[in-house]
XYZ file of C-alpha atoms in Angstrom:
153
model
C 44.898 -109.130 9.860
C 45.346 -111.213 12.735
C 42.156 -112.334 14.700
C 41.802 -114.552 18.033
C 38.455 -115.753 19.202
C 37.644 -115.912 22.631
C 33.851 -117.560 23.898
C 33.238 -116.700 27.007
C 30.426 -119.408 28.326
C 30.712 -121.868 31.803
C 28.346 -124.304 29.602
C 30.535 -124.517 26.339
C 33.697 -124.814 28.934
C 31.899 -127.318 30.739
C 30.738 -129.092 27.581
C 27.148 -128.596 28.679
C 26.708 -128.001 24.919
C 28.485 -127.042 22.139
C 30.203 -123.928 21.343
C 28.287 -122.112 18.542
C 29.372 -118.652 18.516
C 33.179 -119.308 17.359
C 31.923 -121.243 14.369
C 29.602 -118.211 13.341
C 32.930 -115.721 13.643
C 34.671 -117.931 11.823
C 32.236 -117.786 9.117
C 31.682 -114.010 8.521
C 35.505 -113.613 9.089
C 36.467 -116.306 6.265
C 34.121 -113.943 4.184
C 37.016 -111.646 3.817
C 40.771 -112.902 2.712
C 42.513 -110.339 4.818
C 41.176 -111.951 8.020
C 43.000 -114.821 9.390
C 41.682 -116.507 12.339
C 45.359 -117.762 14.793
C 44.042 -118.429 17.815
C 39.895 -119.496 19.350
C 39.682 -120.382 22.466
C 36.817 -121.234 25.272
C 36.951 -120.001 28.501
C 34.702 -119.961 31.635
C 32.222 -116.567 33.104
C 35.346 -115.541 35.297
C 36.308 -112.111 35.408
C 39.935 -112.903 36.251
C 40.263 -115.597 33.174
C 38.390 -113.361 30.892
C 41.141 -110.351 31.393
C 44.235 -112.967 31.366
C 43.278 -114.720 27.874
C 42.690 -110.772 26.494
C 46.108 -109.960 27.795
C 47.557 -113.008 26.773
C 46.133 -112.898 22.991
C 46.800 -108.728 23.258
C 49.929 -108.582 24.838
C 52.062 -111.787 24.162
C 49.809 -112.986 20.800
C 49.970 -109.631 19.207
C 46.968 -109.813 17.385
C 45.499 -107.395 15.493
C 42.047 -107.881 16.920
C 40.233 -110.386 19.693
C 36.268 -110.810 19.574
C 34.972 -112.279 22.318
C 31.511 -113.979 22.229
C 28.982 -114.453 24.923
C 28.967 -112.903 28.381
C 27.432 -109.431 27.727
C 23.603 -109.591 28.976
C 22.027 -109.081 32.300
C 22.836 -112.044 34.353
C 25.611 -111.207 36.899
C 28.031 -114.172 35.230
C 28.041 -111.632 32.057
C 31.324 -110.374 32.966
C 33.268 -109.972 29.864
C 32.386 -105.912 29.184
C 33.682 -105.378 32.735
C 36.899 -108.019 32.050
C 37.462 -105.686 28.727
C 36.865 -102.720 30.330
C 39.643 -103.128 32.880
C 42.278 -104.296 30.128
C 41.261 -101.867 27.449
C 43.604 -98.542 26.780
C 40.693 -96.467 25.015
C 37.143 -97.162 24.697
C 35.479 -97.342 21.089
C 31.867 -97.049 22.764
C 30.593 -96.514 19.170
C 30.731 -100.119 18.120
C 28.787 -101.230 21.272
C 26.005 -98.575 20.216
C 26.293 -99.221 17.089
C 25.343 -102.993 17.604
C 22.714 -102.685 20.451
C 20.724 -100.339 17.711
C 20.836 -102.713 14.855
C 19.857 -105.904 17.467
C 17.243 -103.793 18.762
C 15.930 -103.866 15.108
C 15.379 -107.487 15.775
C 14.837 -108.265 19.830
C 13.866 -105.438 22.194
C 16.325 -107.251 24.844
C 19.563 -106.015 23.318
C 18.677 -102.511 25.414
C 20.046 -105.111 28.073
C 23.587 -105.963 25.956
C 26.780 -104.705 27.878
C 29.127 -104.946 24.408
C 31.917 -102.687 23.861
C 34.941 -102.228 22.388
C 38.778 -101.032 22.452
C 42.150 -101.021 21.928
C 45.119 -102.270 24.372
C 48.243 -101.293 22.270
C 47.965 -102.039 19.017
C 44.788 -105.069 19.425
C 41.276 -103.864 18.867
C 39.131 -106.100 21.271
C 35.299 -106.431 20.181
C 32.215 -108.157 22.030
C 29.875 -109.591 20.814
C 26.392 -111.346 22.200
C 26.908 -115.281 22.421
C 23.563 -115.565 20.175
C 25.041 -117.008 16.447
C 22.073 -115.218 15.181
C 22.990 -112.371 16.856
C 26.447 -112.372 15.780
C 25.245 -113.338 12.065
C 22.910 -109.697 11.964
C 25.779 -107.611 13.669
C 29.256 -108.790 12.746
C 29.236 -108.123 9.036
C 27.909 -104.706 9.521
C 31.071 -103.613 11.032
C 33.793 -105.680 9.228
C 34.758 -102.273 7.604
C 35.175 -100.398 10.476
C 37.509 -103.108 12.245
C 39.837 -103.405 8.832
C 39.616 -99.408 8.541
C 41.067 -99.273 12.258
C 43.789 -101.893 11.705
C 45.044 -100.037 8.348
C 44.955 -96.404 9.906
C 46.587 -97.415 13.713
């Protein structure tokens, strides 16, 4: 299965600081021999560039699934659940339930996450919060679900 990684942050674009969602992806992904990672990339809080890199790694990549990190609280440069709503075919608004529950197990803030997910054609296109830690207590409990998806499409 095909996976592209897009972090969605003007301060790891900027090279404020370091990018350290992707790495954490890449971890829990390399977990699991039938993910391969093809594409990462790190993009700005723009609405416009969020929705052209999801086309673009949808659309012309063809990859099986995109994650996106960072971008889904409260501030109003979190942008990247509206960017994948307006790209997205069908909504999956399990996963992004799914995920605020289990963070809320750990922070009482992620009642304020935005995270969905969905398919455009045949990509299923995740967020995920731009917290590592986050990523580390949420990711692995759905790994299933995204290879279950990608076998039955």
């Amino acid at each position: 299965m095909n996976v592209g990684i897009i972090s969605v942050s003007d301060r790891a674009f900027e090279k404020v600081y370091e990018d350290r969602g992707i790495p954490e992806i890449e971890k829990i992904f390399s977990i699991d021999q039938d993910f391969n990672i093809l594409k990462k990339e790190i993009i700005p809080d723009d609405k416009e560039k969020i929705k052209n890199k999801l086309i673009e790694f949808c659309d012309q990549d063809n990859l099986d699934i995109v994650v996106t990190t960072g971008g889904t609280g409260p501030s109003i440069r979190d942008v990247t659940p509206d960017a994948t709503l307006e790209v997205i075919e069908r909504e999956f608004s399990g996963f992004g339930e799914y995920m605020r529950l289990e963070s809320f197990k750990y922070s009482k803030n992620a009642i304020l996450s935005r995270q969905t997910a969905g398919t455009r054609g045949n990509t299923f296109i995740l967020n995920l919060p731009g917290n590592p830690k986050s990523i580390s207590e949420i990711l692995p409990l759905i790994m299933d679900q995204l290879k279950h998806f990608i076998e039955k499409r």
